[in-house]
Short mmCIF file of C-alpha atoms in Angstrom, two decimals:
data_model
loop_
_atom_site.label_atom_id
_atom_site.label_comp_id
_atom_site.label_asym_id
_atom_site.label_seq_id
_atom_site.Cartn_x
_atom_site.Cartn_y
_atom_site.Cartn_z
CA MET A 62 146.27 118.47 136.46
CA LEU A 63 146.30 120.16 133.05
CA GLU A 64 146.10 118.01 130.00
CA THR A 65 149.03 118.20 127.64
CA SER A 66 146.66 118.49 124.67
CA ASP A 67 144.98 121.56 126.25
CA ILE A 68 148.29 123.23 126.77
CA LEU A 69 149.41 122.58 123.23
CA GLU A 70 146.03 123.78 121.94
CA THR A 71 146.41 127.13 123.65
CA ILE A 72 149.99 127.58 122.51
CA ASN A 73 148.98 126.68 118.94
CA MET A 74 146.13 129.23 119.08
CA ILE A 75 148.54 131.99 120.03
CA ARG A 76 151.41 131.06 117.86
CA ASP A 77 149.76 129.85 114.69
CA GLU A 78 146.19 131.18 114.72
CA ASN A 79 146.76 134.79 115.74
CA LEU A 80 144.89 134.58 119.02
CA ASP A 81 145.33 137.81 120.91
CA ILE A 82 143.76 140.33 123.20
CA ARG A 83 142.91 143.09 120.80
CA THR A 84 142.73 145.90 123.31
CA ILE A 85 142.79 146.80 126.92
CA THR A 86 140.96 150.11 127.04
CA MET A 87 140.89 152.24 130.17
CA GLY A 88 137.77 154.46 130.42
CA ILE A 89 138.38 157.67 132.25
CA SER A 90 135.76 160.14 133.25
CA LEU A 91 136.61 163.74 132.52
CA LEU A 92 133.49 165.19 134.26
CA ASP A 93 135.57 166.47 137.19
CA CYS A 94 137.85 168.38 134.86
CA VAL A 95 135.21 170.88 133.92
CA SER A 96 136.22 174.49 134.39
CA ASP A 97 135.25 177.91 133.05
CA SER A 98 138.85 178.40 131.99
CA GLU A 99 140.08 176.78 128.82
CA ASP A 100 143.63 176.62 130.27
CA VAL A 101 142.53 174.94 133.44
CA LEU A 102 140.30 172.44 131.59
CA CYS A 103 143.12 171.40 129.31
CA ARG A 104 145.59 171.15 132.20
CA LYS A 105 143.12 169.06 134.30
CA ILE A 106 142.35 166.75 131.35
CA TYR A 107 146.07 166.18 130.67
CA ASP A 108 146.89 165.59 134.33
CA LYS A 109 144.03 163.18 134.88
CA ILE A 110 144.68 161.06 131.84
CA THR A 111 148.44 160.85 132.35
CA LYS A 112 147.94 159.95 136.00
CA LYS A 113 145.20 157.39 135.59
CA ALA A 114 146.82 155.75 132.54
CA GLU A 115 150.38 156.16 133.77
CA ASN A 116 150.94 152.39 134.09
CA LEU A 117 148.46 151.20 131.48
CA VAL A 118 151.01 150.38 128.79
CA LYS A 119 153.47 148.87 131.28
CA THR A 120 150.82 146.69 132.88
CA GLY A 121 149.64 145.52 129.46
CA CYS A 122 153.20 144.58 128.49
CA ASP A 123 153.83 142.80 131.81
CA ILE A 124 150.66 140.67 131.46
CA GLU A 125 151.55 139.98 127.81
CA LYS A 126 154.92 138.61 128.89
CA GLU A 127 153.88 136.65 131.93
CA TYR A 128 150.95 135.00 130.40
CA GLY A 129 152.32 134.73 126.88
CA ILE A 130 149.28 136.35 125.37
CA PRO A 131 149.86 139.21 122.86
CA ILE A 132 147.96 142.29 123.85
CA VAL A 133 147.90 144.32 120.68
CA ASN A 134 146.54 147.70 121.84
CA LYS A 135 146.46 149.73 124.99
CA ARG A 136 143.92 152.54 124.68
CA VAL A 137 142.06 155.14 126.63
CA SER A 138 138.46 156.33 126.18
CA VAL A 139 137.17 159.48 127.80
CA THR A 140 133.86 161.22 128.52
CA PRO A 141 132.40 162.74 125.33
CA VAL A 142 134.34 166.03 125.08
CA SER A 143 131.19 167.97 124.15
CA LEU A 144 129.97 167.26 127.69
CA VAL A 145 132.98 168.71 129.43
CA GLY A 146 133.62 171.63 127.14
CA GLY A 147 130.20 173.33 127.24
CA ASN A 148 131.58 176.85 126.96
CA LEU A 149 134.41 176.16 124.49
CA SER A 150 134.68 177.84 121.03
CA LYS A 151 135.54 175.76 118.00
CA GLU A 152 139.24 176.55 118.52
CA GLY A 153 138.91 175.61 122.22
CA PHE A 154 137.60 172.16 121.19
CA ILE A 155 140.54 171.74 118.81
CA ARG A 156 142.85 172.58 121.66
CA VAL A 157 141.25 169.92 123.82
CA ALA A 158 141.81 167.39 121.01
CA GLU A 159 145.47 168.41 120.90
CA THR A 160 145.61 167.99 124.67
CA LEU A 161 144.20 164.48 124.37
CA ASP A 162 146.77 163.68 121.66
CA LYS A 163 149.57 164.98 123.88
CA ALA A 164 148.32 162.86 126.81
CA ALA A 165 148.09 159.86 124.51
CA LYS A 166 151.67 160.30 123.42
CA ALA A 167 152.89 160.84 126.97
CA THR A 168 151.32 157.61 128.16
CA GLY A 169 152.42 155.61 125.10
CA ILE A 170 148.96 154.30 124.19
CA ASN A 171 147.82 153.62 120.62
CA PHE A 172 144.58 155.60 120.44
CA ILE A 173 142.42 157.83 122.58
CA GLY A 174 138.66 157.96 121.94
CA GLY A 175 136.07 160.39 123.12
CA PHE A 176 136.19 163.47 120.98
CA SER A 177 132.55 162.80 120.70
CA ALA A 178 129.03 164.19 120.88
CA LEU A 179 125.67 162.51 121.52
CA VAL A 180 123.10 164.30 119.35
CA HIS A 181 120.49 161.62 118.68
CA LYS A 182 117.66 163.97 119.64
CA GLY A 183 119.07 167.43 119.15
CA ILE A 184 122.24 169.35 118.95
CA THR A 185 123.32 171.81 121.60
CA PRO A 186 125.42 174.85 120.58
CA ALA A 187 128.55 173.23 122.20
CA GLU A 188 127.92 170.02 120.34
CA ALA A 189 127.60 171.96 117.11
CA ARG A 190 130.95 173.66 117.78
CA LEU A 191 132.56 170.29 118.65
CA ILE A 192 131.30 168.78 115.36
CA SER A 193 132.58 171.74 113.48
CA ALA A 194 135.97 171.24 115.07
CA ILE A 195 136.27 167.57 114.15
CA PRO A 196 137.93 167.87 110.67
CA GLU A 197 140.67 170.24 111.94
CA ALA A 198 141.08 168.27 115.17
CA LEU A 199 141.66 165.03 113.28
CA LYS A 200 144.05 166.84 110.96
CA ARG A 201 146.15 168.22 113.75
CA THR A 202 146.31 165.07 115.91
CA ASP A 203 147.60 161.48 115.42
CA TYR A 204 145.89 159.38 118.04
CA VAL A 205 142.54 161.13 118.71
CA CYS A 206 139.38 159.32 117.54
CA SER A 207 135.99 160.94 117.19
CA SER A 208 132.46 159.68 117.19
CA VAL A 209 129.01 161.14 116.98
CA ASN A 210 125.80 159.31 117.95
CA VAL A 211 123.06 160.49 115.66
CA ALA A 212 120.23 158.09 116.48
CA THR A 213 118.80 155.73 119.09
CA THR A 214 115.90 153.32 118.93
CA LYS A 215 114.17 155.34 121.64
CA ALA A 216 114.78 158.81 120.10
CA GLY A 217 114.65 158.07 116.41
CA ILE A 218 117.09 159.47 113.89
CA ASN A 219 118.35 163.07 113.88
CA MET A 220 118.55 163.81 110.18
CA ASP A 221 119.96 167.33 110.82
CA ALA A 222 122.86 165.59 112.53
CA ILE A 223 123.30 163.22 109.69
CA ALA A 224 123.41 166.09 107.24
CA LEU A 225 126.08 167.73 109.37
CA MET A 226 128.11 164.53 109.52
CA GLY A 227 128.06 164.18 105.70
CA LYS A 228 129.64 167.54 105.45
CA THR A 229 132.07 166.82 108.31
CA ILE A 230 133.26 163.54 106.71
CA LYS A 231 133.85 165.33 103.35
CA GLU A 232 135.79 168.10 105.00
CA THR A 233 137.87 165.68 107.05
CA ALA A 234 138.70 163.73 103.91
CA TYR A 235 139.82 167.01 102.23
CA LEU A 236 141.92 168.25 105.19
CA THR A 237 143.73 164.94 105.54
CA ARG A 238 144.04 164.47 101.74
CA ASP A 239 147.85 164.23 101.90
CA ASN A 240 147.55 161.11 103.93
CA ASN A 241 144.85 159.17 102.00
CA SER A 242 142.06 161.03 103.91
CA ILE A 243 143.01 159.07 107.00
CA GLY A 244 141.08 161.44 109.26
CA CYS A 245 137.90 159.65 108.15
CA ALA A 246 139.28 156.34 109.46
CA LYS A 247 139.15 157.86 113.00
CA LEU A 248 135.59 159.24 112.74
CA VAL A 249 132.48 157.10 113.31
CA VAL A 250 128.85 157.94 113.06
CA PHE A 251 126.70 155.74 115.40
CA ALA A 252 123.25 154.58 116.11
CA ASN A 253 122.66 153.28 119.70
CA ALA A 254 126.34 153.79 120.58
CA PRO A 255 127.40 151.74 123.60
CA GLU A 256 128.99 153.51 126.58
CA ASP A 257 131.55 150.91 127.31
CA ASN A 258 132.94 149.98 123.96
CA PRO A 259 136.70 149.33 124.08
CA PHE A 260 137.20 149.36 120.32
CA MET A 261 138.27 152.31 118.24
CA ALA A 262 137.44 154.56 116.55
CA GLY A 263 134.11 154.56 118.37
CA ALA A 264 135.15 154.25 122.01
CA PHE A 265 134.05 156.83 124.58
CA HIS A 266 133.50 156.65 128.33
CA GLY A 267 129.71 157.01 128.96
CA VAL A 268 128.23 159.14 131.69
CA GLY A 269 126.78 156.06 133.43
CA GLU A 270 130.28 154.65 133.93
CA PRO A 271 132.49 154.98 137.06
CA ASP A 272 135.42 157.31 137.33
CA CYS A 273 137.85 154.82 135.77
CA VAL A 274 137.22 151.39 134.34
CA ILE A 275 138.99 148.62 132.40
CA ASN A 276 137.32 147.16 129.36
CA VAL A 277 138.86 144.46 127.24
CA GLY A 278 138.22 143.47 123.62
CA VAL A 279 139.15 139.94 122.68
CA SER A 280 139.81 138.70 119.18
CA GLY A 281 140.42 135.45 117.37
CA PRO A 282 139.01 135.03 113.89
CA GLY A 283 142.00 132.79 113.06
CA VAL A 284 141.23 130.44 115.91
CA VAL A 285 137.55 130.13 114.81
CA SER A 286 138.51 129.74 111.19
CA SER A 287 140.97 126.90 112.01
CA ALA A 288 138.51 125.12 114.30
CA ILE A 289 135.89 125.24 111.41
CA ALA A 290 138.49 123.95 108.91
CA ARG A 291 139.40 121.07 111.25
CA ALA A 292 135.74 120.15 111.74
CA GLY A 293 135.47 119.02 108.13
CA ASP A 294 132.10 118.03 106.66
CA CYS A 295 129.89 118.37 109.74
CA ASN A 296 126.37 119.88 109.59
CA LEU A 297 125.58 123.43 110.77
CA SER A 298 124.26 122.38 114.17
CA GLU A 299 127.64 120.74 114.94
CA LEU A 300 129.45 123.70 113.44
CA ALA A 301 127.61 126.13 115.71
CA GLU A 302 128.69 124.02 118.68
CA ILE A 303 132.29 124.17 117.54
CA ILE A 304 132.17 127.98 117.20
CA LYS A 305 130.53 128.31 120.60
CA LYS A 306 133.24 126.19 122.29
CA THR A 307 136.01 128.14 120.60
CA ALA A 308 134.43 131.49 121.49
CA PHE A 309 134.16 130.30 125.06
CA LYS A 310 137.88 129.59 125.33
CA ILE A 311 138.80 132.88 123.64
CA THR A 312 136.57 134.81 126.01
CA ARG A 313 137.86 133.01 129.13
CA MET A 314 141.26 134.28 128.22
CA GLY A 315 139.90 137.79 127.76
CA GLN A 316 138.11 137.63 131.20
CA LEU A 317 141.34 136.49 132.82
CA VAL A 318 143.39 139.31 131.29
CA ALA A 319 140.64 141.86 132.08
CA SER A 320 140.51 140.92 135.75
CA LEU A 321 144.33 140.90 136.02
CA ALA A 322 144.62 144.30 134.38
CA ALA A 323 141.83 145.80 136.51
CA ASP A 324 143.45 144.43 139.65
CA ARG A 325 146.92 145.79 138.84
CA LEU A 326 145.67 149.12 137.68
CA GLY A 327 143.46 149.57 140.69
CA ALA A 328 140.33 150.19 138.52
CA PRO A 329 137.11 148.20 138.45
CA PHE A 330 136.63 145.65 135.68
CA GLY A 331 133.92 146.81 133.28
CA ILE A 332 133.19 144.44 130.45
CA VAL A 333 134.64 141.99 128.03
CA ASP A 334 133.71 142.78 124.44
CA LEU A 335 133.01 139.50 122.59
CA SER A 336 134.06 140.56 119.17
CA LEU A 337 135.73 138.69 116.35
CA ALA A 338 138.01 141.60 115.31
CA PRO A 339 139.99 140.85 112.13
CA THR A 340 143.39 142.32 111.12
CA PRO A 341 144.85 142.64 107.61
CA ALA A 342 147.20 139.75 108.46
CA ILE A 343 146.69 136.44 106.64
CA GLY A 344 144.82 134.03 108.90
CA ASP A 345 143.02 136.69 110.90
CA SER A 346 140.00 137.29 108.76
CA VAL A 347 136.23 137.05 109.40
CA ALA A 348 135.62 136.69 105.61
CA ARG A 349 137.78 133.59 105.65
CA ILE A 350 135.67 132.09 108.45
CA LEU A 351 132.58 132.55 106.24
CA GLU A 352 134.45 130.92 103.38
CA ASN A 353 135.57 128.06 105.57
CA MET A 354 131.91 127.58 106.48
CA GLY A 355 131.27 126.81 102.82
CA LEU A 356 130.90 129.92 100.77
CA GLU A 357 132.94 130.23 97.53
CA ILE A 358 133.72 133.87 98.13
CA CYS A 359 132.50 136.21 100.88
CA GLY A 360 129.74 138.46 99.52
CA GLY A 361 127.95 135.77 97.55
CA HIS A 362 124.38 134.64 98.33
CA GLY A 363 124.37 132.84 101.66
CA THR A 364 126.81 135.25 103.26
CA THR A 365 124.29 136.91 105.44
CA ALA A 366 123.00 133.56 106.73
CA ALA A 367 126.50 132.34 107.48
CA LEU A 368 127.45 135.56 109.24
CA ALA A 369 124.21 135.54 111.30
CA MET A 370 124.99 132.09 112.53
CA LEU A 371 128.60 132.89 113.31
CA ASN A 372 127.71 136.08 115.21
CA ASP A 373 125.02 134.31 117.28
CA ALA A 374 127.32 131.35 118.10
CA VAL A 375 130.21 133.64 119.19
CA LYS A 376 127.85 135.44 121.55
CA LYS A 377 126.42 132.26 122.98
CA GLY A 378 129.85 130.78 123.61
CA GLY A 379 131.30 133.99 124.96
CA VAL A 380 128.53 135.06 127.22
CA MET A 381 129.05 132.19 129.67
CA ALA A 382 132.78 132.72 129.80
CA SER A 383 132.63 136.30 131.06
CA SER A 384 131.04 137.82 134.17
CA HIS A 385 130.09 141.01 132.27
CA VAL A 386 129.70 141.27 128.58
CA GLY A 387 129.24 144.58 126.75
CA GLY A 388 130.67 146.97 124.14
CA LEU A 389 129.94 145.99 120.56
CA SER A 390 130.11 142.15 120.99
CA GLY A 391 129.77 140.59 117.57
CA ALA A 392 131.73 139.84 114.43
CA PHE A 393 133.33 142.92 112.84
CA ILE A 394 133.34 143.30 109.11
CA PRO A 395 135.66 146.30 108.46
CA VAL A 396 136.69 146.04 104.78
CA SER A 397 140.18 147.55 104.92
CA GLU A 398 141.08 145.69 108.10
CA ASP A 399 140.30 142.21 106.83
CA GLU A 400 142.39 140.43 104.24
CA GLY A 401 139.51 138.20 103.06
CA MET A 402 137.07 141.14 102.72
CA ILE A 403 139.67 143.07 100.68
CA ALA A 404 140.05 140.06 98.43
CA ALA A 405 136.31 139.64 98.03
CA VAL A 406 135.98 143.31 97.06
CA GLU A 407 138.72 143.07 94.55
CA LYS A 408 137.16 139.99 93.00
CA GLY A 409 133.88 141.97 92.69
CA SER A 410 132.00 139.55 94.93
CA LEU A 411 131.42 141.87 97.82
CA THR A 412 129.49 145.08 97.19
CA LEU A 413 128.38 147.93 99.41
CA GLU A 414 124.80 146.70 99.23
CA LYS A 415 125.76 143.24 100.44
CA LEU A 416 127.80 144.72 103.26
CA GLU A 417 124.82 146.72 104.32
CA ALA A 418 122.72 143.58 104.45
CA MET A 419 125.37 141.81 106.46
CA THR A 420 125.39 144.67 109.04
CA ALA A 421 121.80 143.78 109.93
CA VAL A 422 122.97 140.57 111.55
CA CYS A 423 126.37 141.36 112.99
CA SER A 424 128.31 143.94 114.93
CA VAL A 425 128.96 147.57 114.04
CA GLY A 426 128.11 148.35 110.45
CA LEU A 427 129.64 149.83 107.33
CA ASP A 428 133.16 149.95 108.57
CA MET A 429 136.32 151.17 106.90
CA ILE A 430 134.85 151.45 103.49
CA ALA A 431 136.70 153.60 100.99
CA VAL A 432 134.55 155.25 98.26
CA PRO A 433 135.45 157.67 95.43
CA GLY A 434 136.66 161.12 96.61
CA ASP A 435 134.06 162.80 94.49
CA THR A 436 131.14 161.17 96.15
CA SER A 437 128.67 163.91 97.09
CA GLU A 438 127.92 164.93 100.59
CA GLU A 439 124.28 163.89 100.16
CA VAL A 440 125.21 160.33 98.96
CA ILE A 441 127.37 160.04 102.12
CA CYS A 442 124.40 161.19 104.22
CA GLY A 443 122.30 158.59 102.39
CA ILE A 444 124.76 155.80 103.22
CA ILE A 445 124.73 156.89 106.87
CA ALA A 446 120.96 157.21 107.02
CA ASP A 447 120.46 153.70 105.56
CA GLU A 448 122.87 152.07 107.99
CA ILE A 449 121.63 153.99 110.95
CA SER A 450 118.03 152.90 110.18
CA ILE A 451 119.09 149.29 110.34
CA GLY A 452 120.39 149.84 113.86
CA VAL A 453 117.37 151.81 115.04
CA ALA A 454 114.84 149.37 113.58
CA ASN A 455 116.64 146.37 115.00
CA THR A 456 117.52 147.84 118.38
CA LYS A 457 121.19 147.29 117.87
CA THR A 458 124.33 149.35 117.45
CA THR A 459 125.28 150.27 113.92
CA ALA A 460 127.92 152.62 112.76
CA VAL A 461 129.41 154.14 109.58
CA ARG A 462 133.09 154.70 108.99
CA VAL A 463 133.35 155.68 105.38
CA ILE A 464 136.33 157.25 103.72
CA PRO A 465 135.65 159.35 100.59
CA ALA A 466 139.39 159.23 99.67
CA TYR A 467 140.23 162.57 98.13
CA GLY A 468 141.39 162.42 94.49
CA LYS A 469 140.86 158.63 94.31
CA THR A 470 138.33 156.77 92.23
CA VAL A 471 137.05 153.19 91.52
CA GLY A 472 140.11 151.01 90.73
CA ASP A 473 142.44 152.91 93.03
CA LYS A 474 143.57 151.66 96.50
CA VAL A 475 144.23 153.50 99.68
CA ASP A 476 146.71 152.26 102.22
CA PHE A 477 146.34 153.49 105.88
CA GLY A 478 149.08 151.26 107.25
CA GLY A 479 149.08 149.12 110.38
CA LEU A 480 145.79 147.74 111.83
CA LEU A 481 143.76 150.15 109.68
CA GLY A 482 144.94 148.22 106.62
CA TYR A 483 144.30 149.06 102.98
CA ALA A 484 141.12 149.25 100.86
CA PRO A 485 140.16 149.16 97.24
CA ILE A 486 137.83 152.11 96.41
CA MET A 487 134.34 150.69 96.15
CA SER A 488 131.81 151.77 93.56
CA LEU A 489 128.44 152.99 94.74
CA ASN A 490 125.07 154.15 93.52
CA THR A 491 125.52 157.85 92.88
CA SER A 492 121.80 158.78 92.43
CA SER A 493 121.08 161.77 94.69
CA PRO A 494 119.08 161.61 97.91
CA ALA A 495 119.60 165.38 98.27
CA LYS A 496 115.97 166.36 98.60
CA PHE A 497 115.33 163.64 101.21
CA ILE A 498 118.37 164.60 103.28
CA HIS A 499 117.74 168.38 103.07
CA ARG A 500 114.26 167.97 104.43
CA GLY A 501 115.95 167.74 107.84
CA GLY A 502 114.16 167.09 111.06
CA ARG A 503 113.93 163.73 112.76
CA ILE A 504 112.77 160.30 111.72
CA PRO A 505 110.46 159.26 114.58
CA ALA A 506 111.40 156.29 116.81
CA PRO A 507 110.12 152.96 115.43
CA ILE A 508 107.21 151.06 116.84
CA HIS A 509 108.18 147.91 118.65
CA SER A 510 105.16 145.85 118.38
CA LEU A 511 103.28 144.60 115.29
CA LYS A 512 106.66 143.17 114.28
CA ASN A 513 107.19 142.33 110.64
CA MET B 47 151.84 129.93 141.84
CA LYS B 48 152.75 127.63 138.98
CA ALA B 49 154.09 128.18 135.54
CA VAL B 50 153.95 125.92 132.50
CA ILE B 51 157.03 125.61 130.31
CA SER B 52 156.40 124.10 126.98
CA VAL B 53 159.34 123.05 124.77
CA THR B 54 158.93 121.88 121.15
CA GLY B 55 161.45 121.33 118.38
CA LYS B 56 163.86 118.83 116.90
CA ASP B 57 165.13 116.27 119.37
CA THR B 58 168.71 116.62 120.55
CA VAL B 59 170.75 115.35 123.53
CA GLY B 60 170.30 117.23 126.81
CA ILE B 61 167.21 119.41 126.20
CA ILE B 62 165.66 118.52 129.60
CA ALA B 63 168.97 119.08 131.33
CA LYS B 64 169.40 122.53 129.92
CA VAL B 65 165.84 123.60 130.80
CA SER B 66 166.12 122.10 134.28
CA ALA B 67 169.42 123.90 134.85
CA ILE B 68 167.77 127.28 134.29
CA CYS B 69 164.89 126.27 136.52
CA ALA B 70 167.34 125.28 139.30
CA GLU B 71 169.48 128.42 139.14
CA SER B 72 166.32 130.61 139.02
CA GLY B 73 164.72 128.92 141.93
CA ALA B 74 161.85 127.30 140.07
CA ASN B 75 160.85 123.90 141.46
CA ILE B 76 159.84 121.31 138.92
CA VAL B 77 156.66 119.48 139.99
CA ASP B 78 155.72 117.53 136.86
CA ILE B 79 157.17 116.70 133.47
CA SER B 80 155.54 115.04 130.54
CA GLN B 81 157.60 114.43 127.51
CA SER B 82 157.28 112.66 124.24
CA VAL B 83 159.28 112.20 121.07
CA LEU B 84 157.38 111.63 117.80
CA LYS B 85 159.76 110.75 114.98
CA GLU B 86 162.42 113.41 115.52
CA TYR B 87 160.02 115.90 117.03
CA PHE B 88 160.45 116.62 120.73
CA ALA B 89 157.59 117.96 122.88
CA MET B 90 157.83 118.57 126.60
CA ILE B 91 155.48 120.14 129.10
CA MET B 92 156.98 121.05 132.45
CA LEU B 93 155.00 122.30 135.36
CA THR B 94 157.05 124.41 137.83
CA GLU B 95 156.42 126.06 141.18
CA ILE B 96 157.47 129.72 140.97
CA ASP B 97 156.75 131.07 144.38
CA GLU B 98 160.44 130.96 145.34
CA LEU B 99 161.71 132.39 142.10
CA LYS B 100 164.90 134.41 142.71
CA ILE B 101 164.53 136.61 139.62
CA PRO B 102 161.43 138.48 138.27
CA PHE B 103 159.16 136.10 136.33
CA THR B 104 159.53 138.11 133.06
CA GLU B 105 163.33 137.63 133.30
CA PHE B 106 162.79 133.85 133.78
CA VAL B 107 160.58 133.86 130.66
CA ASP B 108 163.28 135.66 128.67
CA LYS B 109 166.03 133.31 129.87
CA LEU B 110 164.09 130.25 128.66
CA ALA B 111 163.18 131.89 125.42
CA ASN B 112 166.83 132.73 124.77
CA LEU B 113 167.81 129.10 125.55
CA GLY B 114 165.20 128.03 122.96
CA LYS B 115 166.65 130.38 120.33
CA GLU B 116 170.22 129.19 120.91
CA ASN B 117 169.10 125.51 120.49
CA ALA B 118 166.53 125.89 117.70
CA LEU B 119 163.71 125.04 120.12
CA ASP B 120 160.40 126.77 120.72
CA ILE B 121 160.18 127.51 124.45
CA HIS B 122 157.10 129.21 125.96
CA THR B 123 156.74 129.90 129.66
CA MET B 124 153.35 131.03 130.82
CA HIS B 125 151.40 131.30 134.05
CA GLU B 126 149.32 128.20 134.64
CA GLU B 127 146.17 130.30 135.16
CA ILE B 128 145.70 130.90 131.46
CA PHE B 129 145.34 127.25 130.72
CA SER B 130 143.02 126.65 133.61
CA ALA B 131 140.89 129.56 132.58
CA MET B 132 140.58 128.37 129.00
CA HIS B 133 140.10 124.70 129.58
CA LYS B 134 138.41 124.27 133.00
CA ILE B 135 134.96 125.50 133.93
#
């Protein structure tokens, strides 16, 4: 028999501590849509997505109601479009992006990811055309997300690709200037991109995946934060235990929802992504967890240590609760999407440099960071190269989602609305890495012995 | 299959009767009730069998939620599985 206290604990987590399933993401392979005709390709893509994801939103809503668990997003990720559109022109790729957008709107999902290219070792002509189509594609669509993998630990870092992405990000910011350069919020540059990530904007359906798969991303910064607050003055060993237990419970809920959704949608269950994903809502912040652990303000000295412990404890607790774990799995620190991070930046406590250090011990990377619109292409490339090296050297996924908000400067704010939140423009070091970036070529893969 | 109905709010006369009435007319069999009143605060957990439910489960959830709204109570109806998943290994 269930304990009354357990039942009340669960209800309290959902009602007062913002516990939710952040996303059910259906991965759909587009490899069987390939055609030498642009018309046929677009028709096949549209038909396949709308058929496979026909009941995705309804199933999500049904589970939400029956189990009383909010499921915030229902999304689709597809095979990197560069792989299915080998013969497309730049305009052809834009048309595929518009097709994806149309399919997303027809199925009622929130985002569709996979307007992507994997160029960590080199760029094919098709991939170059896809990357050149990204700014216009993000301008013309509402729900399409794009990502480009520019490095892996095994291949090293493709600096030519990074140079291209600096230019692409600037151009995207300009083309979506009427809307706070929002296009950049849907564009991620990756190192070691995972093939089964359910979170946007970086989700795509890898080639090693089955035809259709269900991946689930859980959340719950509010639950962890409250559990830490309730723990009072315990030591860090005890605190780690509390975080582990809480993460276990959150993940079990994710595992249940994932298997239910997979069952009802007739697709295999892929993975649960054990991430602490914040939202701009009060009480749903990763920064506030760190502050509850004992920091005065997030960003001060001690932040990296607290985050490292949090991230590790979340994984340890979550891993036993799920049969398959994957995706990004770790604490997210997107600035504009986290109320506590925004506050810390506004108080001057959290800087870009500290964020970069934090990304060495947690999930993802420099995420949803707004910088002055006049930041040079090369400085953006420098930010990307730094962050990507952290991922490559540490054999982990890192990513950059930076928004050089057109016409905005330090002191201004940009508001993207909804889960994307709002961000103060952060100052950065503007000294130029131009010569380094324009050397081009590849940074060789790092050695993984003689560790120091 | 079982569902857990939790009712919290200010104590008034007839809360259990009203919830039970909806269970009865919807075909949900009550198998266990635990209830307590702390000061003026009422908290009840009801375990029901829902295999013989005459209406779709989501409609049953709505009916109880509406009853809650009309009586200033917080009523949540959820499948039992979610609690077992979270609290039992």
